[in-house]
Coordinates of C-alpha atoms and ligand atoms in Angstrom, one line a residue:
X1157 CA -0.5 -18.8 18.3
X1158 CA 3.0 -18.8 19.9
X1159 CA 3.7 -15.4 21.3
X1160 CA 7.4 -15.7 20.7
X1161 CA 6.7 -16.2 17.0
X1162 CA 4.1 -13.5 16.9
X1163 CA 6.1 -10.7 18.5
X1164 CA 7.5 -9.3 15.3
X1165 CA 5.2 -7.2 13.1
X1166 CA 3.5 -9.6 10.8
X1167 CA 0.4 -9.7 8.7
X1168 CA -0.8 -13.2 7.8
X1169 CA -3.4 -13.7 5.1
X1170 CA -6.0 -16.3 6.2
X1171 CA -7.5 -18.5 3.5
X1172 CA -10.6 -16.7 2.1
X1173 CA -10.6 -14.7 5.4
X1174 CA -9.1 -11.6 7.0
X1175 CA -5.6 -10.4 7.5
X1176 CA -4.4 -11.5 10.9
X1177 CA -2.1 -8.8 12.4
X1178 CA 0.3 -9.4 15.2
X1179 CA 3.2 -7.4 16.7
X1180 CA 1.5 -4.4 18.2
X1181 CA 1.2 -2.7 14.9
X1182 CA -0.2 0.9 15.2
X1183 CA -3.4 1.3 13.0
X1184 CA -4.6 4.7 11.8
X1185 CA -6.5 6.3 9.0
X1186 CA -4.4 7.9 6.4
X1187 CA -6.1 10.4 4.1
X1188 CA -5.1 11.4 0.6
X1189 CA -4.8 15.2 0.7
X1190 CA -5.4 17.1 -2.5
X1191 CA -4.8 20.7 -3.6
X1192 CA -7.3 23.1 -5.3
X1193 CA -6.9 21.2 -8.6
X1194 CA -7.6 17.9 -7.0
X1195 CA -4.1 16.6 -7.3
X1196 CA -2.8 14.3 -4.6
X1197 CA -0.1 16.3 -2.8
X1198 CA 0.1 15.1 0.9
X1199 CA -0.8 12.4 3.3
X1200 CA -2.9 13.5 6.3
X1201 CA -2.8 11.3 9.4
X1202 CA -6.3 10.9 10.8
X1203 CA -8.1 8.8 13.4
X1204 CA -5.8 6.4 15.3
X1205 CA -7.4 3.2 16.5
X1206 CA -6.8 2.1 20.1
X1207 CA -3.6 0.0 20.3
X1208 CA -4.0 -3.7 20.2
X1209 CA -1.3 -6.4 20.2
X1210 CA -3.2 -8.4 17.6
X1211 CA -6.3 -7.9 15.5
X1212 CA -8.0 -9.1 12.3
X1213 CA -8.7 -6.7 9.4
X1214 CA -11.4 -7.2 6.8
X1215 CA -10.3 -8.5 3.4
X1216 CA -13.6 -9.2 1.8
X1217 CA -14.9 -5.6 1.9
X1218 CA -18.2 -6.5 3.6
X1219 CA -17.6 -6.4 7.3
X1220 CA -20.0 -4.2 9.2
X1221 CA -17.2 -3.4 11.6
X1222 CA -14.6 -2.1 9.1
X1223 CA -11.6 -2.0 9.1
X1224 CA -12.0 -5.0 11.4
X1225 CA -13.3 -8.5 10.4
X1226 CA -16.7 -9.5 11.7
X1227 CA -16.8 -12.9 10.1
X1228 CA -18.9 -11.8 7.0
X1229 CA -16.4 -13.4 4.6
X1230 CA -17.9 -16.8 5.6
X1231 CA -21.5 -15.9 4.9
X1232 CA -20.6 -14.4 1.4
X1233 CA -18.2 -17.3 0.6
X1234 CA -15.4 -14.8 -0.2
X1235 CA -12.8 -16.0 -2.6
X1236 CA -9.5 -14.5 -1.4
X1237 CA -7.2 -16.5 -3.6
X1238 CA -3.8 -14.8 -3.9
X1239 CA -3.0 -14.2 -7.6
X1240 CA -0.2 -11.6 -7.5
X1241 CA 3.3 -12.4 -8.7
X1242 CA 5.6 -13.5 -5.9
X1243 CA 8.7 -12.4 -7.7
X1244 CA 10.8 -9.8 -5.9
X1245 CA 10.0 -6.2 -6.8
X1246 CA 13.2 -5.5 -8.8
X1247 CA 12.7 -8.6 -10.9
X1248 CA 9.3 -7.3 -12.0
X1249 CA 10.3 -3.6 -12.4
X1250 CA 10.9 -1.5 -15.4
X1251 CA 13.8 0.9 -15.0
X1252 CA 13.8 4.5 -16.3
X1253 CA 17.2 6.1 -15.9
X1254 CA 17.4 9.9 -15.5
X1255 CA 20.4 12.1 -15.2
X1256 CA 20.6 12.2 -11.4
X1257 CA 17.9 9.9 -10.2
X1258 CA 16.2 6.8 -11.7
X1259 CA 12.7 5.3 -11.4
X1260 CA 11.6 1.7 -11.1
X1261 CA 8.0 0.8 -11.8
X1262 CA 5.8 -2.3 -11.3
X1263 CA 2.5 -1.1 -12.8
X1264 CA 0.5 -4.1 -11.5
X1265 CA 1.0 -2.8 -8.0
X1266 CA -0.8 0.5 -8.7
X1267 CA -3.2 1.5 -5.9
X1268 CA -4.5 4.7 -7.5
X1269 CA -3.0 7.1 -5.0
X1270 CA -2.2 9.6 -7.9
X1271 CA 0.8 11.2 -6.1
X1272 CA 2.7 10.4 -9.3
X1273 CA 0.6 12.7 -11.5
X1274 CA 1.4 16.4 -10.5
X1275 CA 4.1 18.5 -12.2
X1276 CA 3.8 16.5 -15.4
X1277 CA 4.1 13.1 -13.7
X1278 CA 7.1 11.3 -12.3
X1279 CA 7.8 9.5 -15.6
X1280 CA 8.5 12.9 -17.1
X1281 CA 10.2 14.4 -14.1
X1282 CA 12.8 11.6 -13.9
X1283 CA 14.4 13.0 -17.1
X1284 CA 15.0 16.4 -15.5
X1285 CA 16.4 15.3 -12.2
X1286 CA 19.6 17.2 -12.8
X1287 CA 17.6 20.3 -11.7
X1288 CA 17.4 20.5 -7.9
X1289 CA 13.7 21.6 -7.7
X1290 CA 12.6 18.9 -10.1
X1291 CA 14.7 16.3 -8.3
X1292 CA 13.0 17.2 -5.0
X1293 CA 9.5 17.0 -6.5
X1294 CA 10.3 13.7 -8.2
X1295 CA 11.6 12.2 -5.0
X1296 CA 8.7 13.4 -2.9
X1297 CA 6.0 12.3 -5.4
X1298 CA 7.6 8.9 -5.8
X1299 CA 8.1 8.3 -2.1
X1300 CA 4.5 9.2 -1.5
X1301 CA 3.3 6.3 -3.7
X1302 CA 1.7 4.1 -1.1
X1303 CA 1.9 0.8 -2.9
X1304 CA 5.6 0.9 -3.6
X1305 CA 4.8 0.6 -7.3
X1306 CA 7.2 3.4 -7.8
X1307 CA 10.7 3.7 -6.3
X1308 CA 13.2 6.6 -6.8
X1309 CA 16.9 5.8 -6.9
X1310 CA 19.9 8.0 -6.3
X1311 CA 22.2 7.4 -9.2
X1312 CA 25.3 8.6 -7.2
X1313 CA 24.8 6.0 -4.4
X1314 CA 22.7 3.4 -6.2
X1315 CA 20.4 3.5 -3.2
X1316 CA 16.6 3.8 -3.1
X1317 CA 15.1 7.0 -1.6
X1318 CA 12.5 6.2 1.0
X1319 CA 10.6 7.8 3.9
X1320 CA 11.7 6.3 7.2
X1321 CA 8.4 4.8 8.4
X1322 CA 7.9 3.0 11.7
X1323 CA 6.2 -0.4 11.2
X1324 CA 2.5 0.4 11.1
X1325 CA -0.7 0.0 9.1
X1326 CA -2.6 2.9 7.4
X1327 CA -6.3 2.6 6.5
X1328 CA -6.4 4.7 3.4
X1329 CA -9.3 7.1 2.7
X1330 CA -9.6 9.0 -0.6
X1331 CA -12.2 11.8 -0.2
X1332 CA -11.4 13.3 -3.6
X1333 CA -12.7 10.2 -5.2
X1334 CA -15.4 9.6 -2.6
X1335 CA -14.1 6.2 -1.7
X1336 CA -12.0 4.2 0.8
X1337 CA -8.7 2.7 -0.3
X1338 CA -6.4 -0.2 0.7
X1339 CA -4.5 -1.1 3.8
X1340 CA -1.1 0.6 3.7
X1341 CA 1.7 -1.6 5.2
X1342 CA 4.6 0.7 6.1
X1343 CA 8.1 0.3 7.5
X1344 CA 8.9 -3.3 6.6
X1345 CA 6.0 -5.4 7.9
X1346 CA 6.3 -9.1 7.0
X1347 CA 3.4 -10.3 4.9
X1348 CA 2.7 -14.0 4.9
X1349 CA 0.5 -15.8 2.4
X1350 CA -2.3 -18.2 3.3
X1351 CA 0.1 -21.0 2.3
X1352 CA 2.9 -19.7 4.6
X1353 CA 4.8 -18.0 1.7
X1354 CA 6.8 -15.0 3.0
X1355 CA 6.4 -12.1 0.6
X1356 CA 9.3 -9.7 0.1
X1357 CA 9.5 -7.3 3.0
X1358 CA 9.2 -3.7 1.7
X1359 CA 8.8 -0.2 3.1
X1360 CA 5.5 0.4 1.3
X1361 CA 2.8 -2.1 0.3
X1362 CA -0.9 -1.8 -0.2
X1363 CA -3.3 -4.7 0.5
X1364 CA -6.8 -4.9 -0.9
X1365 CA -9.5 -4.5 1.6
X1366 CA -12.4 -4.0 -0.8
X1367 CA -12.3 -7.7 -1.9
X1368 CA -12.3 -6.7 -5.6
X1369 CA -8.7 -6.6 -6.6
X1370 CA -7.7 -8.9 -9.4
X1371 CA -4.1 -8.9 -8.0
X1372 CA -4.7 -10.1 -4.5
X1373 CA -3.4 -9.7 -1.9
X1374 CA -2.4 -6.3 -3.4
X1375 CA -4.6 -3.4 -4.2
X1376 CA -5.1 -2.8 -7.9
X1377 CA -7.3 0.3 -7.7
X1378 CA -10.6 -1.5 -8.1
X1379 CA -11.8 0.1 -4.9
X1380 CA -12.2 3.4 -6.8
X1381 CA -14.0 1.8 -9.7
X1382 CA -16.6 0.1 -7.4
X1383 CA -16.9 3.0 -5.0
X1384 CA -15.8 1.0 -2.0
X1385 CA -16.7 2.8 1.3
X1386 CA -15.7 2.3 4.9
X1387 CA -18.2 4.4 6.7
X1388 CA -17.2 3.1 10.1
Ligands
FES2808 S1 -8.7 -1.9 -1.8 FE1 -7.9 -1.3 -3.7 S2 -8.5 -2.9 -5.0 FE2 -9.4 -3.5 -3.1

């Protein structure tokens, strides 16, 4: 691969194989932190993997060296066909307009992080965003949605509200559900399909690493249903 081409942070989906990562993207576990009621309330940064300029991440869910690929996809004849919509986020999104902030939602991108649920859920909170405390909770909960399914918008400026992430990849763990979750692309990493298609660049995206999503390459929450575990 040409190093000039590979220097910007890019994740390329290989046909029925792993994610090929270039551009010195930091890789670290990111754990869903819950409160006493079991609600998702914060992200906890955990083990950081040694820096590598390039690496390959398992997409079939069966590597013995997770989160990295060990070639098992070939032995199990993994079908990694990309089936997700390639339309830009806003063309797929439903809009809910509140008094001070608004919410856009693409349900098919849900990665089951559950940050949307506390305080009566963001779909309810958006209608009360004229109250400062509610507005803050709404913005925080929406921004913590790892997949970018949910985006909060400031009505006054028309701009999205986002955490400022550096380009990086999180390896999500969900101890409250006793499972491992998707790969969390943060900070505008270019995702390229196996056919060379360039997906829309976004601040938050979650990629399936259990192999079971029906909306590949994106996570659809199946990892929780099948009890996917990365015990590495
Ligand atoms: S990692 Fe979430 S569906 Fe595969």
